[in-house]
Tab-separated table of C-alpha atoms and ligand atoms in Angstrom:
chain	number	residue	atom	x	y	z
A	1	UNK	CA	-0.173	0.015	0.027
A	2	UNK	CA	1.973	3.073	-1.295
A	3	UNK	CA	1.851	6.180	0.894
A	4	UNK	CA	0.863	4.230	3.915
A	5	UNK	CA	4.471	4.082	5.053
A	6	UNK	CA	4.799	7.428	5.873
A	7	UNK	CA	1.719	7.140	7.953
A	8	UNK	CA	3.534	4.983	10.233
A	9	UNK	CA	5.364	7.631	12.380
A	10	UNK	CA	2.051	9.674	12.856
A	11	UNK	CA	-0.072	7.309	15.003
A	12	UNK	CA	-2.045	9.315	17.153
A	13	UNK	CA	-5.479	8.745	18.873
A	14	UNK	CA	-8.137	10.893	17.860
A	15	UNK	CA	-9.180	13.006	20.764
A	16	UNK	CA	-11.944	15.179	19.858
A	17	UNK	CA	-14.758	12.859	20.941
A	18	UNK	CA	-12.724	10.678	23.296
A	19	UNK	CA	-14.325	10.558	26.726
A	20	UNK	CA	-12.805	8.240	29.466
A	21	UNK	CA	-15.085	5.418	28.649
A	22	UNK	CA	-14.234	5.415	25.050
A	23	UNK	CA	-10.464	5.544	25.565
A	24	UNK	CA	-10.803	2.776	27.907
A	25	UNK	CA	-12.623	0.750	25.386
A	26	UNK	CA	-10.062	1.632	22.831
A	27	UNK	CA	-7.150	0.649	25.205
A	28	UNK	CA	-8.951	-2.505	25.762
A	29	UNK	CA	-9.172	-3.394	22.239
A	30	UNK	CA	-5.583	-2.726	21.726
A	31	UNK	CA	-5.035	-4.918	24.590
A	32	UNK	CA	-7.077	-7.568	22.812
A	33	UNK	CA	-4.533	-7.781	20.123
A	34	UNK	CA	-1.627	-7.981	22.329
A	35	UNK	CA	-3.290	-10.799	24.409
A	36	UNK	CA	-4.326	-12.672	21.244
A	37	UNK	CA	-2.755	-15.944	20.566
A	38	UNK	CA	-0.055	-15.902	17.849
A	39	UNK	CA	-1.383	-15.762	14.377
A	40	UNK	CA	-1.816	-19.038	12.346
A	41	UNK	CA	0.698	-19.863	9.939
A	42	UNK	CA	0.835	-17.365	6.987
A	43	UNK	CA	-1.668	-18.326	4.338
A	44	UNK	CA	-3.934	-20.202	6.702
A	45	UNK	CA	-6.203	-17.233	7.178
A	46	UNK	CA	-7.222	-14.536	4.687
A	47	UNK	CA	-9.204	-11.327	4.334
A	48	UNK	CA	-12.072	-12.875	2.313
A	49	UNK	CA	-14.750	-10.060	2.605
A	50	UNK	CA	-15.206	-6.378	4.132
A	51	UNK	CA	-18.715	-5.598	4.581
A	52	UNK	CA	-20.172	-2.259	5.724
A	53	UNK	CA	-23.639	-0.823	7.116
A	54	UNK	CA	-23.678	2.780	7.262
A	55	UNK	CA	-25.766	6.065	7.631
A	56	UNK	CA	-24.369	9.404	8.290
A	57	UNK	CA	-24.174	8.977	12.012
A	58	UNK	CA	-23.331	5.342	12.303
A	59	UNK	CA	-21.295	2.865	10.471
A	60	UNK	CA	-20.417	-0.794	11.154
A	61	UNK	CA	-17.582	-2.477	9.146
A	62	UNK	CA	-16.977	-6.281	9.217
A	63	UNK	CA	-13.782	-7.756	8.141
A	64	UNK	CA	-14.021	-11.674	7.561
A	65	UNK	CA	-10.895	-13.523	8.093
A	66	UNK	CA	-12.278	-17.054	8.583
A	67	UNK	CA	-9.428	-18.386	10.889
A	68	UNK	CA	-8.583	-16.524	14.009
A	69	UNK	CA	-5.832	-13.800	13.517
A	70	UNK	CA	-3.945	-11.434	15.539
A	71	UNK	CA	-4.843	-7.639	14.861
A	72	UNK	CA	-4.403	-4.260	16.295
A	73	UNK	CA	-6.380	-1.120	15.460
A	74	UNK	CA	-5.184	2.478	15.604
A	75	UNK	CA	-6.156	5.752	14.314
A	76	UNK	CA	-4.427	8.718	12.229
A	77	UNK	CA	-5.380	12.251	12.346
A	78	UNK	CA	-6.140	14.097	9.050
A	79	UNK	CA	-3.112	15.087	7.159
A	80	UNK	CA	-4.083	18.285	5.126
A	81	UNK	CA	-0.643	18.592	3.458
A	82	UNK	CA	-0.908	15.066	1.865
A	83	UNK	CA	-4.683	15.263	1.411
A	84	UNK	CA	-5.327	12.543	3.788
A	85	UNK	CA	-8.505	12.477	5.991
A	86	UNK	CA	-8.796	11.089	9.483
A	87	UNK	CA	-8.161	7.408	9.488
A	88	UNK	CA	-8.943	4.220	11.652
A	89	UNK	CA	-6.873	1.219	10.388
A	90	UNK	CA	-6.584	-2.396	11.472
A	91	UNK	CA	-3.366	-4.360	10.813
A	92	UNK	CA	-3.833	-8.029	10.589
A	93	UNK	CA	-0.773	-10.302	10.867
A	94	UNK	CA	-0.086	-13.281	9.190
A	95	UNK	CA	-2.894	-13.147	6.737
A	96	UNK	CA	-3.545	-12.976	3.024
A	97	UNK	CA	-6.151	-11.060	1.039
A	98	UNK	CA	-8.360	-11.673	-1.849
A	99	UNK	CA	-7.323	-9.777	-4.751
A	100	UNK	CA	-10.838	-8.372	-5.601
A	101	UNK	CA	-10.727	-6.739	-2.063
A	102	UNK	CA	-7.244	-5.302	-3.003
A	103	UNK	CA	-8.592	-3.800	-6.235
A	104	UNK	CA	-11.976	-2.417	-5.098
A	105	UNK	CA	-12.289	0.082	-2.138
A	106	UNK	CA	-15.869	0.311	-0.715
A	107	UNK	CA	-16.989	3.746	-1.558
A	108	UNK	CA	-19.426	5.451	0.852
A	109	UNK	CA	-19.012	9.158	1.035
A	110	UNK	CA	-22.108	9.886	3.433
A	111	UNK	CA	-20.611	12.611	5.769
A	112	UNK	CA	-19.238	9.894	8.126
A	113	UNK	CA	-17.287	7.668	6.069
A	114	UNK	CA	-15.456	8.182	2.787
A	115	UNK	CA	-14.325	4.782	1.882
A	116	UNK	CA	-12.778	1.429	3.219
A	117	UNK	CA	-9.836	0.010	1.432
A	118	UNK	CA	-7.334	-2.702	2.244
A	119	UNK	CA	-3.812	-3.538	1.091
A	120	UNK	CA	-0.755	-5.233	1.924
A	121	UNK	CA	1.275	-2.865	4.531
A	122	UNK	CA	4.449	-5.364	4.694
A	123	UNK	CA	5.290	-8.960	3.833
A	124	UNK	CA	2.957	-10.432	6.476
A	125	UNK	CA	0.642	-7.487	7.525
A	126	UNK	CA	-2.607	-6.853	5.682
A	127	UNK	CA	-3.819	-3.162	6.563
A	128	UNK	CA	-7.674	-2.300	6.434
A	129	UNK	CA	-7.986	1.551	6.307
A	130	UNK	CA	-11.288	3.247	7.049
A	131	UNK	CA	-11.240	6.800	5.672
A	132	UNK	CA	-13.362	9.118	7.707
A	133	UNK	CA	-14.996	12.246	6.679
A	134	UNK	CA	-14.590	13.663	10.128
A	135	UNK	CA	-13.115	12.600	13.387
A	136	UNK	CA	-15.363	9.999	15.069
A	137	UNK	CA	-15.383	7.663	18.096
A	138	UNK	CA	-15.150	4.071	17.401
A	139	UNK	CA	-14.943	0.609	19.016
A	140	UNK	CA	-13.153	-2.531	17.598
A	141	UNK	CA	-13.895	-6.003	18.731
A	142	UNK	CA	-13.734	-9.599	17.290
A	143	UNK	CA	-16.111	-12.439	16.987
A	144	UNK	CA	-15.071	-15.934	16.474
A	145	UNK	CA	-16.610	-18.695	14.562
A	146	UNK	CA	-16.057	-17.672	11.551
A	147	UNK	CA	-13.461	-15.013	13.003
A	148	UNK	CA	-14.431	-11.403	11.973
A	149	UNK	CA	-13.155	-8.119	13.312
A	150	UNK	CA	-15.904	-5.620	13.753
A	151	UNK	CA	-15.350	-1.969	13.817
A	152	UNK	CA	-18.272	0.436	15.023
A	153	UNK	CA	-18.154	4.052	14.306
A	154	UNK	CA	-20.213	6.862	15.825
A	155	UNK	CA	-20.623	10.142	14.193
A	156	UNK	CA	-23.338	11.537	16.285
A	157	UNK	CA	-22.137	14.413	18.381
A	158	UNK	CA	-24.754	13.779	20.962
A	159	UNK	CA	-22.852	11.249	23.246
A	160	UNK	CA	-24.792	10.170	26.385
A	161	UNK	CA	-23.009	10.950	29.590
A	162	UNK	CA	-22.365	7.528	31.536
A	163	UNK	CA	-21.801	7.316	35.254
A	164	UNK	CA	-18.776	5.227	35.911
A	165	UNK	CA	-19.430	1.752	35.521
A	166	UNK	CA	-17.567	-0.936	37.756
A	167	UNK	CA	-17.425	-3.026	34.435
A	168	UNK	CA	-15.418	-0.279	32.548
A	169	UNK	CA	-12.568	-0.840	34.935
A	170	UNK	CA	-12.925	-4.615	35.809
A	171	UNK	CA	-9.984	-6.395	34.355
A	172	UNK	CA	-10.977	-8.431	31.385
A	173	UNK	CA	-11.046	-12.056	32.041
A	174	UNK	CA	-12.758	-15.247	31.044
A	175	UNK	CA	-16.471	-15.282	31.581
A	176	UNK	CA	-17.052	-16.811	34.865
A	177	UNK	CA	-19.268	-20.017	35.097
A	178	UNK	CA	-19.937	-19.259	38.771
A	179	UNK	CA	-22.115	-16.628	40.245
A	180	UNK	CA	-21.152	-13.252	38.718
A	181	UNK	CA	-20.866	-10.052	40.840
A	182	UNK	CA	-22.081	-8.387	37.776
A	183	UNK	CA	-25.582	-9.803	37.989
A	184	UNK	CA	-26.864	-9.040	41.578
A	185	UNK	CA	-30.436	-9.939	41.911
A	186	UNK	CA	-31.183	-6.344	42.573
A	187	UNK	CA	-29.826	-4.965	39.401
A	188	UNK	CA	-33.449	-4.962	37.696
A	189	UNK	CA	-35.159	-1.587	38.370
A	190	UNK	CA	-38.770	-2.031	39.628
A	191	UNK	CA	-41.262	-1.890	36.772
A	192	UNK	CA	-43.916	0.661	37.735
A	193	UNK	CA	-47.452	-0.244	37.148
A	194	UNK	CA	-49.125	0.989	34.064
A	195	UNK	CA	-50.003	4.739	34.476
A	196	UNK	CA	-53.666	5.322	34.595
A	197	UNK	CA	-55.056	6.635	31.130
A	198	UNK	CA	-56.091	9.886	32.830
A	199	UNK	CA	-52.365	10.602	33.567
A	200	UNK	CA	-50.305	13.353	31.691
A	201	UNK	CA	-50.160	12.972	28.085
A	202	UNK	CA	-46.788	11.805	26.482
A	203	UNK	CA	-45.035	14.580	24.577
A	204	UNK	CA	-45.440	14.456	20.907
A	205	UNK	CA	-42.555	12.632	19.255
A	206	UNK	CA	-40.752	13.810	16.169
A	207	UNK	CA	-41.084	10.218	14.861
A	208	UNK	CA	-43.085	7.183	15.341
A	209	UNK	CA	-41.238	4.588	17.741
A	210	UNK	CA	-39.018	2.398	15.588
A	211	UNK	CA	-39.125	-1.272	16.449
A	212	UNK	CA	-36.629	-3.881	14.969
A	213	UNK	CA	-38.004	-7.420	15.453
A	214	UNK	CA	-35.243	-10.009	14.955
A	215	UNK	CA	-36.360	-13.614	14.526
A	216	UNK	CA	-33.123	-15.675	15.382
A	217	UNK	CA	-31.405	-18.075	12.979
A	218	UNK	CA	-32.844	-18.862	9.620
A	219	UNK	CA	-31.687	-20.467	6.266
A	220	UNK	CA	-28.859	-23.046	7.000
A	221	UNK	CA	-29.175	-22.342	10.709
A	222	UNK	CA	-32.237	-23.840	12.026
A	223	UNK	CA	-31.638	-22.990	15.578
A	224	UNK	CA	-32.654	-25.675	18.250
A	225	UNK	CA	-34.691	-28.529	17.169
A	226	UNK	CA	-37.545	-30.154	19.296
A	227	UNK	CA	-37.961	-33.888	19.871
A	228	UNK	CA	-40.473	-34.151	17.035
A	229	UNK	CA	-38.542	-32.060	14.614
A	230	UNK	CA	-39.945	-28.560	15.199
A	231	UNK	CA	-37.177	-26.003	14.310
A	232	UNK	CA	-36.704	-22.791	16.303
A	233	UNK	CA	-36.017	-20.757	13.133
A	234	UNK	CA	-39.624	-21.317	11.881
A	235	UNK	CA	-41.214	-20.708	15.297
A	236	UNK	CA	-39.484	-17.396	15.740
A	237	UNK	CA	-40.395	-16.196	12.261
A	238	UNK	CA	-43.938	-17.045	12.914
A	239	UNK	CA	-43.956	-15.177	16.236
A	240	UNK	CA	-42.162	-12.140	14.493
A	241	UNK	CA	-44.732	-11.805	11.742
A	242	UNK	CA	-47.516	-11.852	14.317
A	243	UNK	CA	-45.760	-9.097	16.431
A	244	UNK	CA	-45.197	-6.994	13.226
A	245	UNK	CA	-48.820	-7.322	12.331
A	246	UNK	CA	-50.197	-6.401	15.887
A	247	UNK	CA	-47.862	-3.520	16.459
A	248	UNK	CA	-47.872	-1.998	12.979
A	249	UNK	CA	-51.820	-2.088	12.959
A	250	UNK	CA	-52.240	0.920	15.284
A	251	UNK	CA	-50.053	3.042	13.351
A	252	UNK	CA	-48.188	4.106	16.262
A	253	UNK	CA	-45.128	1.966	15.511
A	254	UNK	CA	-42.665	1.790	12.743
A	255	UNK	CA	-42.040	-2.021	12.696
A	256	UNK	CA	-39.219	-3.660	10.780
A	257	UNK	CA	-37.775	-7.286	10.766
A	258	UNK	CA	-34.297	-8.337	10.258
A	259	UNK	CA	-35.607	-11.298	8.247
A	260	UNK	CA	-38.960	-11.804	6.728
A	261	UNK	CA	-38.183	-15.274	5.409
A	262	UNK	CA	-36.108	-18.442	5.854
A	263	UNK	CA	-32.620	-16.972	5.205
A	264	UNK	CA	-29.412	-16.770	7.037
A	265	UNK	CA	-28.199	-13.517	8.282
A	266	UNK	CA	-24.997	-13.135	10.414
A	267	UNK	CA	-25.592	-12.015	13.846
A	268	UNK	CA	-23.431	-8.701	13.460
A	269	UNK	CA	-25.533	-7.903	10.597
A	270	UNK	CA	-28.664	-7.975	12.476
A	271	UNK	CA	-27.484	-5.479	15.182
A	272	UNK	CA	-26.001	-3.337	12.255
A	273	UNK	CA	-29.511	-3.292	10.500
A	274	UNK	CA	-31.305	-2.230	13.739
A	275	UNK	CA	-28.404	0.661	14.118
A	276	UNK	CA	-28.619	1.864	10.536
A	277	UNK	CA	-32.485	2.050	10.665
A	278	UNK	CA	-32.197	3.941	13.939
A	279	UNK	CA	-34.432	1.654	15.725
A	280	UNK	CA	-35.595	2.788	19.203
A	281	UNK	CA	-36.196	-0.875	20.464
A	282	UNK	CA	-34.502	-4.128	19.269
A	283	UNK	CA	-36.337	-7.481	20.233
A	284	UNK	CA	-34.357	-10.629	19.298
A	285	UNK	CA	-36.614	-13.936	19.307
A	286	UNK	CA	-35.368	-17.202	20.340
A	287	UNK	CA	-36.596	-20.450	21.785
A	288	UNK	CA	-34.574	-22.065	24.563
A	289	UNK	CA	-33.196	-25.652	24.721
A	290	UNK	CA	-31.608	-27.878	27.301
A	291	UNK	CA	-30.162	-31.279	27.700
A	292	UNK	CA	-32.381	-31.515	30.512
A	293	UNK	CA	-35.690	-32.431	28.699
A	294	UNK	CA	-37.780	-31.143	31.715
A	295	UNK	CA	-36.378	-27.707	31.550
A	296	UNK	CA	-39.307	-25.213	30.852
A	297	UNK	CA	-40.352	-21.823	31.099
A	298	UNK	CA	-39.693	-18.283	29.553
A	299	UNK	CA	-36.757	-15.817	30.153
A	300	UNK	CA	-35.902	-12.495	28.661
A	301	UNK	CA	-32.344	-11.326	28.391
A	302	UNK	CA	-30.043	-8.250	28.283
A	303	UNK	CA	-26.458	-8.070	27.280
A	304	UNK	CA	-23.795	-8.513	29.895
A	305	UNK	CA	-20.119	-9.500	29.770
A	306	UNK	CA	-20.725	-12.844	31.637
A	307	UNK	CA	-23.487	-15.267	32.657
A	308	UNK	CA	-24.757	-15.968	36.179
A	309	UNK	CA	-24.640	-19.777	35.611
A	310	UNK	CA	-23.410	-22.721	33.258
A	311	UNK	CA	-26.837	-22.911	31.558
A	312	UNK	CA	-26.891	-19.215	30.619
A	313	UNK	CA	-23.472	-19.551	29.418
A	314	UNK	CA	-24.167	-22.546	27.295
A	315	UNK	CA	-27.148	-20.951	25.999
A	316	UNK	CA	-25.254	-17.787	24.866
A	317	UNK	CA	-22.574	-19.907	23.264
A	318	UNK	CA	-25.385	-22.021	21.232
A	319	UNK	CA	-27.225	-18.736	20.174
A	320	UNK	CA	-23.779	-17.261	19.104
A	321	UNK	CA	-22.820	-20.478	17.241
A	322	UNK	CA	-19.626	-20.976	19.127
A	323	UNK	CA	-18.412	-23.619	21.699
A	324	UNK	CA	-18.495	-22.433	25.307
A	325	UNK	CA	-14.528	-22.442	25.251
A	326	UNK	CA	-14.652	-19.804	22.506
A	327	UNK	CA	-17.247	-17.847	24.251
A	328	UNK	CA	-15.114	-17.793	27.510
A	329	UNK	CA	-12.101	-16.368	25.363
A	330	UNK	CA	-14.104	-13.462	23.939
A	331	UNK	CA	-13.770	-10.152	25.597
A	332	UNK	CA	-16.534	-7.733	24.539
A	333	UNK	CA	-16.380	-4.219	24.179
A	334	UNK	CA	-19.745	-3.833	25.790
A	335	UNK	CA	-19.168	-0.914	28.159
A	336	UNK	CA	-19.574	1.637	25.448
A	337	UNK	CA	-21.461	4.684	25.739
A	338	UNK	CA	-24.708	3.402	23.913
A	339	UNK	CA	-24.912	0.040	25.427
A	340	UNK	CA	-24.028	1.325	28.903
A	341	UNK	CA	-26.595	4.399	28.613
A	342	UNK	CA	-29.134	1.935	27.447
A	343	UNK	CA	-28.799	-0.817	29.977
A	344	UNK	CA	-31.105	0.135	32.541
A	345	UNK	CA	-33.730	0.842	29.862
A	346	UNK	CA	-33.022	-2.774	28.362
A	347	UNK	CA	-33.400	-4.250	31.843
A	348	UNK	CA	-36.799	-2.366	32.317
A	349	UNK	CA	-38.145	-3.581	28.832
A	350	UNK	CA	-36.915	-7.293	29.464
A	351	UNK	CA	-38.953	-7.606	32.691
A	352	UNK	CA	-41.873	-6.014	31.115
A	353	UNK	CA	-41.595	-8.178	28.131
A	354	UNK	CA	-41.147	-11.447	30.080
A	355	UNK	CA	-44.075	-10.601	32.665
A	356	UNK	CA	-46.395	-9.875	29.611
A	357	UNK	CA	-45.460	-12.911	27.604
A	358	UNK	CA	-45.826	-15.314	30.577
A	359	UNK	CA	-49.193	-13.702	31.477
A	360	UNK	CA	-50.587	-13.923	27.970
A	361	UNK	CA	-49.514	-17.464	27.402
A	362	UNK	CA	-50.753	-18.316	30.764
A	363	UNK	CA	-54.308	-17.379	29.736
A	364	UNK	CA	-54.138	-20.030	27.071
A	365	UNK	CA	-51.981	-22.548	28.990
A	366	UNK	CA	-52.314	-22.195	32.648
A	367	UNK	CA	-48.986	-22.881	34.425
A	368	UNK	CA	-46.557	-21.255	31.955
A	369	UNK	CA	-43.279	-20.819	34.006
A	370	UNK	CA	-41.446	-17.476	34.151
A	371	UNK	CA	-37.695	-17.818	34.499
A	372	UNK	CA	-37.392	-14.115	34.740
A	373	UNK	CA	-35.129	-11.465	33.725
A	374	UNK	CA	-31.467	-12.604	33.004
A	375	UNK	CA	-28.145	-11.492	31.636
A	376	UNK	CA	-25.861	-13.150	29.096
A	377	UNK	CA	-23.121	-12.265	26.447
A	378	UNK	CA	-25.275	-12.570	23.148
A	379	UNK	CA	-23.432	-11.302	20.181
A	380	UNK	CA	-26.469	-10.238	18.719
A	381	UNK	CA	-26.987	-7.546	21.210
A	382	UNK	CA	-23.162	-6.325	21.121
A	383	UNK	CA	-23.156	-2.826	19.772
A	384	UNK	CA	-26.794	-2.181	19.784
A	385	UNK	CA	-27.290	1.479	20.217
A	386	UNK	CA	-31.024	1.248	21.390
A	387	UNK	CA	-33.045	-0.666	24.104
A	388	UNK	CA	-32.291	-4.116	23.240
A	389	UNK	CA	-33.597	-7.426	24.533
A	390	UNK	CA	-33.434	-11.157	23.793
A	391	UNK	CA	-36.446	-13.294	24.424
A	392	UNK	CA	-36.277	-17.005	25.117
A	393	UNK	CA	-39.763	-18.179	24.694
A	394	UNK	CA	-39.895	-21.422	26.475
A	395	UNK	CA	-38.050	-24.810	25.731
A	396	UNK	CA	-38.294	-26.555	22.289
A	397	UNK	CA	-36.586	-29.515	23.887
A	398	UNK	CA	-39.269	-29.909	26.343
A	399	UNK	CA	-42.103	-32.157	24.520
A	400	UNK	CA	-44.878	-30.345	26.023
A	401	UNK	CA	-43.591	-26.892	25.295
A	402	UNK	CA	-42.694	-28.005	21.830
A	403	UNK	CA	-46.259	-29.110	21.102
A	404	UNK	CA	-47.464	-25.848	22.492
A	405	UNK	CA	-45.148	-24.058	20.084
A	406	UNK	CA	-47.131	-25.897	17.205
A	407	UNK	CA	-50.348	-24.118	18.594
A	408	UNK	CA	-51.119	-20.803	16.740
A	409	UNK	CA	-52.859	-19.529	19.916
A	410	UNK	CA	-49.601	-19.999	21.805
A	411	UNK	CA	-47.673	-17.966	19.206
A	412	UNK	CA	-50.225	-15.392	19.355
A	413	UNK	CA	-49.943	-15.292	23.105
A	414	UNK	CA	-46.291	-14.852	22.861
A	415	UNK	CA	-46.724	-12.132	20.328
A	416	UNK	CA	-49.388	-10.370	22.278
A	417	UNK	CA	-47.063	-10.328	25.252
A	418	UNK	CA	-44.127	-8.508	23.343
A	419	UNK	CA	-46.677	-6.178	21.709
A	420	UNK	CA	-48.187	-5.319	25.160
A	421	UNK	CA	-44.605	-4.642	26.482
A	422	UNK	CA	-43.389	-2.710	23.573
A	423	UNK	CA	-46.575	-0.423	23.789
A	424	UNK	CA	-46.142	-0.092	27.509
A	425	UNK	CA	-42.565	0.899	27.128
A	426	UNK	CA	-43.093	3.105	24.145
A	427	UNK	CA	-45.686	5.098	26.151
A	428	UNK	CA	-44.138	5.140	29.672
A	429	UNK	CA	-40.494	4.311	29.326
A	430	UNK	CA	-37.585	6.494	28.445
A	431	UNK	CA	-39.088	6.953	25.036
A	432	UNK	CA	-41.771	9.133	26.503
A	433	UNK	CA	-39.239	11.481	28.144
A	434	UNK	CA	-36.677	11.618	25.096
A	435	UNK	CA	-36.797	14.686	23.131
A	436	UNK	CA	-36.695	13.353	19.527
B	501	LIG	ZN1	-31.915	-18.998	19.011
């Protein structure tokens, strides 16, 4: 990559928008590359694709390498003398690169991002360069299975102020299988009872509340499969369609889905779709499964770095499509400003969703069990800029619950619960108090 050599001595961190939390996140990301295992032998891994989702205030770039690689991210300030914009670059060691990517930069030019280009920086380093239109905050993390490096860039000047988080200073470490101090039982804020209809009217919003419904899995990924062959991907799509129909009917909500048919969509793309679409609420739909065929009940999750027990860790690993061992090795950059600022709201929505789903299903199937509000490291929630929850709507591995999931009235009950919670949250949650 000609011209990049002279950038070498000019490595600086973009400071204009860097708050302490972001700097911590950035240093954490840099530490990741140092701590990463040695790269595989040259030629074993290759930059096979670069994907981008972008609008003028948000961009996610995914760099696919297939096999795990060691990498390091850094930034360069604009260089007016050389006509170079501010840049984020990721150096990937010991990897090859597909020729088409070398030849064809991804052109964007939308006010936030100029282009994404890649080249061979030296004999065993591939450098991916993101040319920005203006200095922006960003976070970088990697997801395994297949290995991809994700860069999230925020061009929004309105950065929520975060209180100091114990997570932000906690040393990164493997996800604990035992009780996690991060998930105290008291962490969920109490959900207030519905306000009487005679209460003060909610302020007029500048746009309808945008909801992104995310039916999990799809296409080559069936998700969990029940004892008689029912597939999670089909059940959650049926529930998602019902939610969209019920929510969109009132005209109060702008409802979208990450998938409307039986197709495979990578987890990081689902989050990117919600961010790019500026969704206010993200609801990922899943059905639980367990080796214990008697396990039953409904639970709703928010993102956290660890899980409070082995079952939740195994669940997150399965939903993430990686072995538990890989999940334990991943260090998330989840303490960023958007996830952190939205965590309490996500906890509130998750509790509201779970209570409403159980109540609705119980009217049709008395005895429906609630496993309550939970937290675990789900990839699909990492980097979500809005209130985001993941529903595990009963166990497909349980014969009784599987047969219930074949009943359209049960699917209606689950959908009614989500709709009721989203309506309630939209009217009484943070959205009612936001100026947007
Ligand atoms: Zn799932």
